[in-house]
Tab-separated table of C-alpha atoms in Angstrom:
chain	number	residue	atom	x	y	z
M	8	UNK	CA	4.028	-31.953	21.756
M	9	UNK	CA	1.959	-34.541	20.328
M	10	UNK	CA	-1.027	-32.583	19.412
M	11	UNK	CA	-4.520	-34.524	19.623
M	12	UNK	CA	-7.776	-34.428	17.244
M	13	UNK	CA	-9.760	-31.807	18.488
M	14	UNK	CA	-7.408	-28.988	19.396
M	15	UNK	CA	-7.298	-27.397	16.101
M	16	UNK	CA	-10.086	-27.047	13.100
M	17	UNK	CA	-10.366	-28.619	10.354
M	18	UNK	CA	-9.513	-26.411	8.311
M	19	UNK	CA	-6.582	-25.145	9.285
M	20	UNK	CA	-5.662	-28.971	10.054
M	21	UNK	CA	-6.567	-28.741	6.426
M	22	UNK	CA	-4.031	-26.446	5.349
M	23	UNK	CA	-1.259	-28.234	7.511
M	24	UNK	CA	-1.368	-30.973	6.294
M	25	UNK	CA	-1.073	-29.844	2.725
M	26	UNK	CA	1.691	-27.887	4.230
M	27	UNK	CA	2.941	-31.711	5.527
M	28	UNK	CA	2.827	-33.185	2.379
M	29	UNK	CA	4.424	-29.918	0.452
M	30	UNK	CA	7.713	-30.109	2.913
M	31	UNK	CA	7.825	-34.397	2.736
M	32	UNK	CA	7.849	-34.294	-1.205
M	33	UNK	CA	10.575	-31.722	-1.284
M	34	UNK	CA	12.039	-33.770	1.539
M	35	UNK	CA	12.184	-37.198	-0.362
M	36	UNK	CA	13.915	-35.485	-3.354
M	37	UNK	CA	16.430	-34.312	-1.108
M	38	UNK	CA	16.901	-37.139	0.317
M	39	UNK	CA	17.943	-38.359	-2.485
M	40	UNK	CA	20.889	-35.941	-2.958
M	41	UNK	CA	21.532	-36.757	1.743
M	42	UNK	CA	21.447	-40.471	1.450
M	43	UNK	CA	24.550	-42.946	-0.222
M	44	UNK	CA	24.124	-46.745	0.421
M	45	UNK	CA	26.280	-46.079	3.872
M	46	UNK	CA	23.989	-43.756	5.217
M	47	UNK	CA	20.468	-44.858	4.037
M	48	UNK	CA	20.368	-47.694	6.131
M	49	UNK	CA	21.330	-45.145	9.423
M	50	UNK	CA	18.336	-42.895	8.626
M	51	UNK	CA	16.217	-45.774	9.403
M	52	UNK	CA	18.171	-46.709	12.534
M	53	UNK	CA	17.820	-42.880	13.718
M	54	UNK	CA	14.103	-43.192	12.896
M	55	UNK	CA	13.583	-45.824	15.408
M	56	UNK	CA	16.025	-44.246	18.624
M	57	UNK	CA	13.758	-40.871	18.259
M	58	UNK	CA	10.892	-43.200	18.142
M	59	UNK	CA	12.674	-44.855	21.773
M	60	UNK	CA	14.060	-41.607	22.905
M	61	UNK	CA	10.726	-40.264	22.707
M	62	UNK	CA	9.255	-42.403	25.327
M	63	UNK	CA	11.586	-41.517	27.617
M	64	UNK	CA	10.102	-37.921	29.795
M	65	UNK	CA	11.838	-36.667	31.650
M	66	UNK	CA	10.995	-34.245	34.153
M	67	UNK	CA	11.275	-30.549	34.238
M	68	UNK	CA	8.950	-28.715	36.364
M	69	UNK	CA	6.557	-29.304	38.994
M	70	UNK	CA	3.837	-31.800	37.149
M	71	UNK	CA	5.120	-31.666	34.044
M	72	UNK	CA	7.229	-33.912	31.853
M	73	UNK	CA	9.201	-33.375	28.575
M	74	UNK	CA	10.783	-35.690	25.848
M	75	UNK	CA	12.541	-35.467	22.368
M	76	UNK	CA	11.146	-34.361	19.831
M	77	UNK	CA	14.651	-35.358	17.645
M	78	UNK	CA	14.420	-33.252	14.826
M	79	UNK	CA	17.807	-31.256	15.682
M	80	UNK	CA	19.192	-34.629	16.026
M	81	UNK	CA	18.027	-36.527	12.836
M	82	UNK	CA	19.026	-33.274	10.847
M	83	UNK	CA	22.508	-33.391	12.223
M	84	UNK	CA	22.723	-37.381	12.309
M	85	UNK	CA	21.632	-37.815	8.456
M	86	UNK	CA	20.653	-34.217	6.801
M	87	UNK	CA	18.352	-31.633	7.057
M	88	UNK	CA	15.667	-33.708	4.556
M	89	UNK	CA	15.870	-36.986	5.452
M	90	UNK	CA	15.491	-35.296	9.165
M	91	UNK	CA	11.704	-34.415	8.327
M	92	UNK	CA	11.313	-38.027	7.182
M	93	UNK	CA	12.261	-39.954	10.068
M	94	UNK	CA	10.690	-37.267	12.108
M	95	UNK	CA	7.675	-37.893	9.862
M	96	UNK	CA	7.927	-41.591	9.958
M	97	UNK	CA	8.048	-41.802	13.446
M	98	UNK	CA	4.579	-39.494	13.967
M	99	UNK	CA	2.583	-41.605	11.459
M	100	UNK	CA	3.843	-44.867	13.483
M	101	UNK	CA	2.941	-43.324	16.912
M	102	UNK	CA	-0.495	-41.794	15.205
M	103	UNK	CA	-1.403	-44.978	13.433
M	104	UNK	CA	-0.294	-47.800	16.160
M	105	UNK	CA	-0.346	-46.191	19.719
M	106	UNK	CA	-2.881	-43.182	19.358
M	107	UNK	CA	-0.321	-40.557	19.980
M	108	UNK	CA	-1.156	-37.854	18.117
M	109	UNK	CA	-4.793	-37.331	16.587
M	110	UNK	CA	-4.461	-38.459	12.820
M	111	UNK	CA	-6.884	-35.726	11.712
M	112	UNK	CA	-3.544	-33.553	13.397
M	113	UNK	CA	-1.174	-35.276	11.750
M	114	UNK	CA	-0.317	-32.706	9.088
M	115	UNK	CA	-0.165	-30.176	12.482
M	116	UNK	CA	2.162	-32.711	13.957
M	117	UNK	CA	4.218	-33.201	11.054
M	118	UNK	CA	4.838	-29.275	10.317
M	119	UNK	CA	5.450	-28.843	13.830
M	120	UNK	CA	7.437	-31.845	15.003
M	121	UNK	CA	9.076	-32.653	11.900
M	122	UNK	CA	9.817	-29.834	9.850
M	123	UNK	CA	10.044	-26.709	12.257
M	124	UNK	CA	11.966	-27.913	14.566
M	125	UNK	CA	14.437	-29.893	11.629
M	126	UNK	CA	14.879	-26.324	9.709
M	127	UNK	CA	15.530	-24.265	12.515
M	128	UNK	CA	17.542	-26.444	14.174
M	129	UNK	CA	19.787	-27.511	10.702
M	130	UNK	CA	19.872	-23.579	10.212
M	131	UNK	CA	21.139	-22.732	13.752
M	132	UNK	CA	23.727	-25.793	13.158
M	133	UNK	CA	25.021	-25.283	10.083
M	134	UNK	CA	25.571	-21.196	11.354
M	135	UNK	CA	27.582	-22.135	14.252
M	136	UNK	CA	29.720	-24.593	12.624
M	137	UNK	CA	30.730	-21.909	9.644
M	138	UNK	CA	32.328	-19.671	13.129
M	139	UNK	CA	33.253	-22.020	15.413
M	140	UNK	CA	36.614	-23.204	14.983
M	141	UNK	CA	36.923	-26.787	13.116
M	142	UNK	CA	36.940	-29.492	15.500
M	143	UNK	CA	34.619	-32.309	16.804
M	144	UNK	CA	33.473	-30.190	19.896
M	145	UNK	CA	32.499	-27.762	17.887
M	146	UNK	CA	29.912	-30.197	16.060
M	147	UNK	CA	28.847	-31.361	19.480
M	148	UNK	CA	28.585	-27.791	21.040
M	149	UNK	CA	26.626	-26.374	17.507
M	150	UNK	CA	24.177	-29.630	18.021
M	151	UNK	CA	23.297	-28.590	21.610
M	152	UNK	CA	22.556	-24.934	20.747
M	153	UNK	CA	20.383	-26.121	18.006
M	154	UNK	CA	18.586	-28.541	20.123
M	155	UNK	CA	17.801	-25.974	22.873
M	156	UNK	CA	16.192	-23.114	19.950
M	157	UNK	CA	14.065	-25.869	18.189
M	158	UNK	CA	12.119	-26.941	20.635
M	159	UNK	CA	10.704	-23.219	21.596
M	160	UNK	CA	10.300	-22.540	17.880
M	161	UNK	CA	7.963	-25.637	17.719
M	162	UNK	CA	6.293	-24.166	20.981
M	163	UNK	CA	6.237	-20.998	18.837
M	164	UNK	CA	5.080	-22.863	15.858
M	165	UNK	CA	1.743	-24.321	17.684
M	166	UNK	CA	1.096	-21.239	19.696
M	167	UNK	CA	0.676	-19.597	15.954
M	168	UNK	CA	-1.650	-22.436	14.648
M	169	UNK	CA	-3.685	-22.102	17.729
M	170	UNK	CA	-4.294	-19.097	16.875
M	171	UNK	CA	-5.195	-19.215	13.445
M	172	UNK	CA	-7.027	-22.299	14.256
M	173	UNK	CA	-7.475	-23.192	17.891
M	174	UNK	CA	-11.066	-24.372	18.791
M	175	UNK	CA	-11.202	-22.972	22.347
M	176	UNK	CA	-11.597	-19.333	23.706
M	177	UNK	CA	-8.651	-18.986	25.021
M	178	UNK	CA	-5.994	-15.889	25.545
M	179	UNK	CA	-3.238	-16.340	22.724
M	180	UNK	CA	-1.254	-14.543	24.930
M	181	UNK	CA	-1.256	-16.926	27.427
M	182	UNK	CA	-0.677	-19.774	25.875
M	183	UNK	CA	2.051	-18.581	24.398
M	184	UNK	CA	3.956	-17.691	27.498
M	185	UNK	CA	2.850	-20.919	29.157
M	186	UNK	CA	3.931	-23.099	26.149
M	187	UNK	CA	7.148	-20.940	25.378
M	188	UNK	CA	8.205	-21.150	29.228
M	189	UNK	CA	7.842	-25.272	29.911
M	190	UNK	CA	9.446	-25.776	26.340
M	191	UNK	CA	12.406	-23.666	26.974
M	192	UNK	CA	13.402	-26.054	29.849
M	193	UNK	CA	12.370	-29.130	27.386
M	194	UNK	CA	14.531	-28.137	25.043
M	195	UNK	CA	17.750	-27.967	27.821
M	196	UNK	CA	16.955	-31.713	27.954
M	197	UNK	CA	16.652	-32.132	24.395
M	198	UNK	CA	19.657	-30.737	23.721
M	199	UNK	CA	21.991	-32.635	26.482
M	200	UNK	CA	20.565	-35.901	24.778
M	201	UNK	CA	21.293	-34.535	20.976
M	202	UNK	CA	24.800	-33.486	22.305
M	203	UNK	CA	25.280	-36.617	23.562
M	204	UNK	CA	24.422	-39.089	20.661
M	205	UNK	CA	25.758	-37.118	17.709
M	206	UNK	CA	29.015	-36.289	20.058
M	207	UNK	CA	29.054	-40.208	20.087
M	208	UNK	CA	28.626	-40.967	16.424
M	209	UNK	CA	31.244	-38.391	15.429
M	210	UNK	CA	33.553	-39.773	17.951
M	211	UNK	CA	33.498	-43.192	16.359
M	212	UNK	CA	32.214	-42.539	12.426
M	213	UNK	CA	32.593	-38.859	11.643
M	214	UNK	CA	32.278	-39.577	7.694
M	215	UNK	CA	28.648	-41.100	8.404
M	216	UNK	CA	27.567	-37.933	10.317
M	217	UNK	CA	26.134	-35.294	7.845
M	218	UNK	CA	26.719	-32.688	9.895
M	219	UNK	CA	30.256	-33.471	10.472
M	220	UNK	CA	31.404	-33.933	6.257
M	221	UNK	CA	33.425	-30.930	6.736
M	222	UNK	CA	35.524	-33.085	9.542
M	223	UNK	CA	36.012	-35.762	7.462
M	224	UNK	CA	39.922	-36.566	6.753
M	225	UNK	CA	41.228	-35.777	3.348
M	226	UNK	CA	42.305	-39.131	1.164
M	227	UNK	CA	46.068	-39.569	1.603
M	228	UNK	CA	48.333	-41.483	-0.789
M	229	UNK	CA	51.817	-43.282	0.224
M	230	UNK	CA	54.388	-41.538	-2.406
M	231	UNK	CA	57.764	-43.120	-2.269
M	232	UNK	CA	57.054	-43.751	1.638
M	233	UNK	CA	55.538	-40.434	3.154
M	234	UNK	CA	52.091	-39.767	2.766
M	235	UNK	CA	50.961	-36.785	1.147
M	236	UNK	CA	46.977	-35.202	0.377
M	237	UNK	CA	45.337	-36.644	-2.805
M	238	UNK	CA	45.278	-34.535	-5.669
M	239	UNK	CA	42.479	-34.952	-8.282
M	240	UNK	CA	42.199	-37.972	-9.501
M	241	UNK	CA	42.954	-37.532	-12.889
M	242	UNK	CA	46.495	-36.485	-11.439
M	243	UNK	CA	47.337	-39.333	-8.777
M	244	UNK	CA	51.063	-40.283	-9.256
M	245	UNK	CA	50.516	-43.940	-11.778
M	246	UNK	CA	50.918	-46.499	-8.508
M	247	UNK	CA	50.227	-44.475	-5.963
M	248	UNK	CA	48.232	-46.457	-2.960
M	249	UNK	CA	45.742	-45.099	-0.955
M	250	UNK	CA	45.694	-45.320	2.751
M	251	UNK	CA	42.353	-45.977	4.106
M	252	UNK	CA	40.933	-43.837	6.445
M	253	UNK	CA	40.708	-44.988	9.894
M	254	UNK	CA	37.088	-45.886	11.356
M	255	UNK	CA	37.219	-47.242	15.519
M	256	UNK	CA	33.754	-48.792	14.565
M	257	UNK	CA	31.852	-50.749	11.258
M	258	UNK	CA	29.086	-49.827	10.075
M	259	UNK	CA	27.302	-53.149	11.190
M	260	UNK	CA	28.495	-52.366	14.400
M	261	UNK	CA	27.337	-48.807	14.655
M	262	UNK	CA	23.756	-50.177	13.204
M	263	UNK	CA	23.730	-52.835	15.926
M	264	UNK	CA	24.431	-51.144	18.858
M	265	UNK	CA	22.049	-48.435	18.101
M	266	UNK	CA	19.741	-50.711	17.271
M	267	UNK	CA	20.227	-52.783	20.420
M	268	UNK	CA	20.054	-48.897	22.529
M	269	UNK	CA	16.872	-48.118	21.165
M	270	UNK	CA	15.364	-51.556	22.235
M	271	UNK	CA	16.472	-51.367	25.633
M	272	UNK	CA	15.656	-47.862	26.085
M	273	UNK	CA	11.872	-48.610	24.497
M	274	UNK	CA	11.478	-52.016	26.299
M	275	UNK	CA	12.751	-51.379	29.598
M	276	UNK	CA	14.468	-47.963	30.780
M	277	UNK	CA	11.156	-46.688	29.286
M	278	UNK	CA	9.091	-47.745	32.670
M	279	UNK	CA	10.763	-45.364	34.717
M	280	UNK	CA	10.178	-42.352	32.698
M	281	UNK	CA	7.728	-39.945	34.186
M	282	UNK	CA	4.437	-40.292	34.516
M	283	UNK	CA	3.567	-36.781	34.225
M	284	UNK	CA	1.865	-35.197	31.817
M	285	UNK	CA	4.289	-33.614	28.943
M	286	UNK	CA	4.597	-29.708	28.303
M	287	UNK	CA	1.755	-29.578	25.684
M	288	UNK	CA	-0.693	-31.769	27.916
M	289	UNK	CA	0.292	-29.684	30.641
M	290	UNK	CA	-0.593	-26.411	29.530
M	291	UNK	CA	-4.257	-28.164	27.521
M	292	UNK	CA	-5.230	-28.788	30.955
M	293	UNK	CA	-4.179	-25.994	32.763
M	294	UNK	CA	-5.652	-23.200	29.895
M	295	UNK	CA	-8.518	-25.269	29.059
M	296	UNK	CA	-7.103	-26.228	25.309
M	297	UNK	CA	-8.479	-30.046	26.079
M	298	UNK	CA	-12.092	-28.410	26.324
M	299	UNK	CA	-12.608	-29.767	23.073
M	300	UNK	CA	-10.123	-33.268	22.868
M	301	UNK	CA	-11.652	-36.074	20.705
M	302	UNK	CA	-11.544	-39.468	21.101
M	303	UNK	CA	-8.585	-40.788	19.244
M	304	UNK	CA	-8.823	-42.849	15.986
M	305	UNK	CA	-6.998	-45.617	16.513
M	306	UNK	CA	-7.816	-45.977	20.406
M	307	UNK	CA	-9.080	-49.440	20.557
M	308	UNK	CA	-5.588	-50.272	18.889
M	309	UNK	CA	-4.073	-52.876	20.900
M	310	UNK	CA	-1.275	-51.528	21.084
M	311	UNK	CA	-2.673	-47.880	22.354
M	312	UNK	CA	-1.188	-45.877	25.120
M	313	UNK	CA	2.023	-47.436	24.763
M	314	UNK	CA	0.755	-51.269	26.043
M	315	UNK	CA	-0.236	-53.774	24.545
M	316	UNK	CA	-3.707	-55.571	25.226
M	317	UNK	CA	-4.823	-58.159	27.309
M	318	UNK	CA	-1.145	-58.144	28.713
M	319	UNK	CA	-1.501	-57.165	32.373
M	320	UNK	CA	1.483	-56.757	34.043
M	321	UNK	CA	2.620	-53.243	33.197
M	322	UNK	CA	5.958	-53.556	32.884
M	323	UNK	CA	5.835	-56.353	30.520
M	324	UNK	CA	3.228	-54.642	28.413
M	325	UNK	CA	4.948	-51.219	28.096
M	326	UNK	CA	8.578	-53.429	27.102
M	327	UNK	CA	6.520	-55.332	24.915
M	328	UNK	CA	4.759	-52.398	22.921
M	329	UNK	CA	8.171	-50.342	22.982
M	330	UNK	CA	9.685	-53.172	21.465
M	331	UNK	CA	7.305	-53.412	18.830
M	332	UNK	CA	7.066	-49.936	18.193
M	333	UNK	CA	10.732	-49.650	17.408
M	334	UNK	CA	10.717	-52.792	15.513
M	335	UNK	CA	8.237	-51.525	13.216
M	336	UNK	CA	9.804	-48.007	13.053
M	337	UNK	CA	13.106	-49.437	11.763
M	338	UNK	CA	11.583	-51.605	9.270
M	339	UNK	CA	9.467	-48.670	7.873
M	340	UNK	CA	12.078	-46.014	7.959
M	341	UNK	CA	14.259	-48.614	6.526
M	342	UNK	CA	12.293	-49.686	3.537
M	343	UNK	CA	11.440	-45.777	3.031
M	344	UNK	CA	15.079	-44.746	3.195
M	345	UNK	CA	16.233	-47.920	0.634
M	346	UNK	CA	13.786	-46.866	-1.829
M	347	UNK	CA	15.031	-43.523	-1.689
M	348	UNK	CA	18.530	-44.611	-2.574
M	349	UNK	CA	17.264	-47.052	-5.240
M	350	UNK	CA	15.657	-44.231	-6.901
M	351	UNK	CA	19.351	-42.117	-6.630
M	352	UNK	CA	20.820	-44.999	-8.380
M	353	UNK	CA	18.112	-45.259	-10.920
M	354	UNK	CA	18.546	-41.505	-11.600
M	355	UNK	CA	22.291	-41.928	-11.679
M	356	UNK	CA	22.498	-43.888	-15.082
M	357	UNK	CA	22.397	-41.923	-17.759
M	358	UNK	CA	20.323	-42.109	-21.240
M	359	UNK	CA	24.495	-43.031	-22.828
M	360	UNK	CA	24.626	-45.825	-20.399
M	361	UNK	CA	21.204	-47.547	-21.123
M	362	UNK	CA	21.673	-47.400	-24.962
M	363	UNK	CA	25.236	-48.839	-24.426
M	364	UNK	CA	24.121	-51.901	-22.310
C-alpha cells in the first residue's frame, strides 16, 4: 500500500505529513515509557523483519499480490508507540533507498502504514485480551484478529485521503469497494504471519513481548524450602532468595536468529515472491488512480526497485539489495531505539541525584 508521488495533492500530502510528524513525536515520548534496555534493542530487530517480511507478496487474487504491512505486529511485538516508529523507519528506508513509496507521500504513507493500522490494530488487541481467558493462545488468537481489521482500516484510511485529496476523477465509491475487497483478503495473510511470529516470541520470551506483560510469571521466593509469590519488596522475608524466572531462549539468541530470518527471507526466499502487482497497484491501474503517477525521487538510486545496479543476474541483485536493505534498517532502527532509551535514563535521574554526585 505503498502509495507513490502523484496520487494525492499537495496539499493534503501537506496536511499528512504534519499529521506524520504530530503522531511520531508523541510516538518517541512514548517510546520512552515502551522501551527498557531489554527491549530497545528488539524494536530495531522488528524494524528490519517488517522491512524483510514486506518483500515477501504473496498472492491473493487473480493478478494481484499482497504483503505486510506489520503494524499489528510491531505494536504487539514492542508497544503500540514504538510500533509507529519501526513502521515509520522502515517507510523512510524503502522511500529514501529503493523508491518505494513517493517521498512527497511519505507523510500519506506514514499515517496510513504506520499509525492507522498500529492504533487500530493495538486497540482491537488490547480489547480481546481484557475477555479472552489468560493464556498464550489467547495473545496469539487476539494478534490474528487484529492483523486481519488493520489492514482494511488502512484500505479505509487511503480511500478517505483520496477523497479529500485524490488527483484523478475517479468514483470514491469505487475505489473504496475495490480497495476494501483485495485488502480484506491481504489482511487474512497478514494476520497468519503476525500470528505466527508473535505466537513464536511468546512461546520462547513472553516477558520481552509487550503485548504479553500480563503473562509474565510473578517473582517467586524460596521460604524455608517451598516457594511462595513475592510480596512488596519492602516486606521480603530478610534472606529470602529469588528464583529466576525461566527463559528457553537469551536475548542474544532471540536477536540473532531474527536477525539471521530476516536476512534470509530478504536475500533469498524474497525471489520467489510474486511478481504481481500488490492490492494498491492493482486497483491504480484498474480505476485509473496511476493517471497521474510521478516519476519517483530517488529512482536513479542504485539500489531502486529492490536491485542493485550494474549487478545483472537477478537473483543475486534482489539478495544483494534485500540484504542491504535490512542491514541498514537494523542499524537505523537500532540507533533510533538506543537513543530513545538513553534519553529514559537521562530523564530517570533526578535533580537530588545530580546535586548529590
Amino acid at each position: 500500500m505503498h502509495v507513490p508521488d502523484g496520487f494525492i495533492d499537495a496539499p493534503t500530502s501537506a496536511v499528512t505529513a504534519v499529521v506524520a510528524a504530530g503522531a511520531i513525536a508523541v510516538s518517541l515520548r512514548g517510546a520512552r515509557r515502551e522501551l527498557d534496555d531489554r527491549t530497545a534493542p528488539l524494536a530495531g530487530l522488528v524494524a528490519a523483519f517488517i522491512f524483510a517480511v514486506q518483500m515477501l507478496n504473496f498472492p491473493v487474487a487473480a493478478g494481484t499480490s499482497g504483503h505486510l504491512l506489520g503494524g499489528a505486529l510491531a505494536a504487539i511485538l514492542v508497544g503500540p508507540c514504538t510500533g509507529v516508529l519501526c513502521v515509520s523507519v522502515v517507510l523512510l528506508m524503502q522511500g529514501i533507498l529503493f523508491a518505494d513509496g513517493g517521498l512527497t507521500a511519505l507523510g500519506v504513507n506514514i499515517t496510513d502504514m504506520a499509525i492507522v493500522t498500529t492504533v487500530v490494530a493495538y486497540a482491537v488487541f488490547r480489547g480481546l485480551v481484557k475477555v479472552l481467558p489468560r493464556g498464550r493462545r489467547s495473545i496469539t488468537a487476539a494478534s490474528f484478529v487484529a492483523a486481519v481489521l488493520s489492514v482494511p482500516a488502512a484500505a479505509v484510511a487511503f480511500t478517505l485521503i483520496y477523497w479529500i485529496g485524490g488527483t484523478t476523477d475517479v468514483s470514491i465509491g469505487k475505489v473504496a469497494t475495490a480497495m476494501i475487497g483485495v485488502h480484506v483478503l491481504i489482511g487474512i495473510g497478514e494476520a497468519v504471519i503476525t500470528a505466527l511470529t508473535v505466537g513464536a516470541v511468546v512461546a520462547v520470551r513472553p516477558d520481552l513481548v509487550h503485548g504479553a506483560r500480563d503473562l509474565r510469571q510473578k517473582l517467586q521466593l524460596r521460604v524455608h524450602g517451598e516457594l511462595v509469590d513475592a510480596p512488596a519488596a519492602e516486606e521480603a522475608p530478610a534472606g529470602a532468595r529469588t528464583a529466576p524466572v525461566a527463559a528457553r531462549t537469551s536475548r542474544r539468541t532471540l536477536w540473532v536468529t531474527g536477525l539471521v530470518t530476516s536476512l534470509v527471507l530478504a536475500g533469498f526466499v524474497s525471489f520467489y515472491a510474486s511478481a504481481n502487482p500488490d492490492g494498491l497497484e492493482k486497483v491504480a491501474a484498474d480505476k485509473g488512480i496511476d493517471a497521474k503517477a510521478e516519476k519517483h525521487a530517488s529512482a536513479d538510486s542504485p539500489l531502486a526497485d529492490y536491485g542493485v545496479e550494474d549487478v545483472t543476474n537477478a537473483r543475486l541483485s534482489g539478495g544483494l539489495a534485500g540484504v542491504i536493505g535490512v542491514g541498514t534498517t537494523v542499524v537505523a532502527g537500532s540507533a533510533v531505539f538506543w537513543a530513545v532509551r538513553r534519553r529514559r535514563t537521562g530523564d530517570d535521574v533526578s535533580p537530588t541525584a545530580v546535586e548529590n554526585v
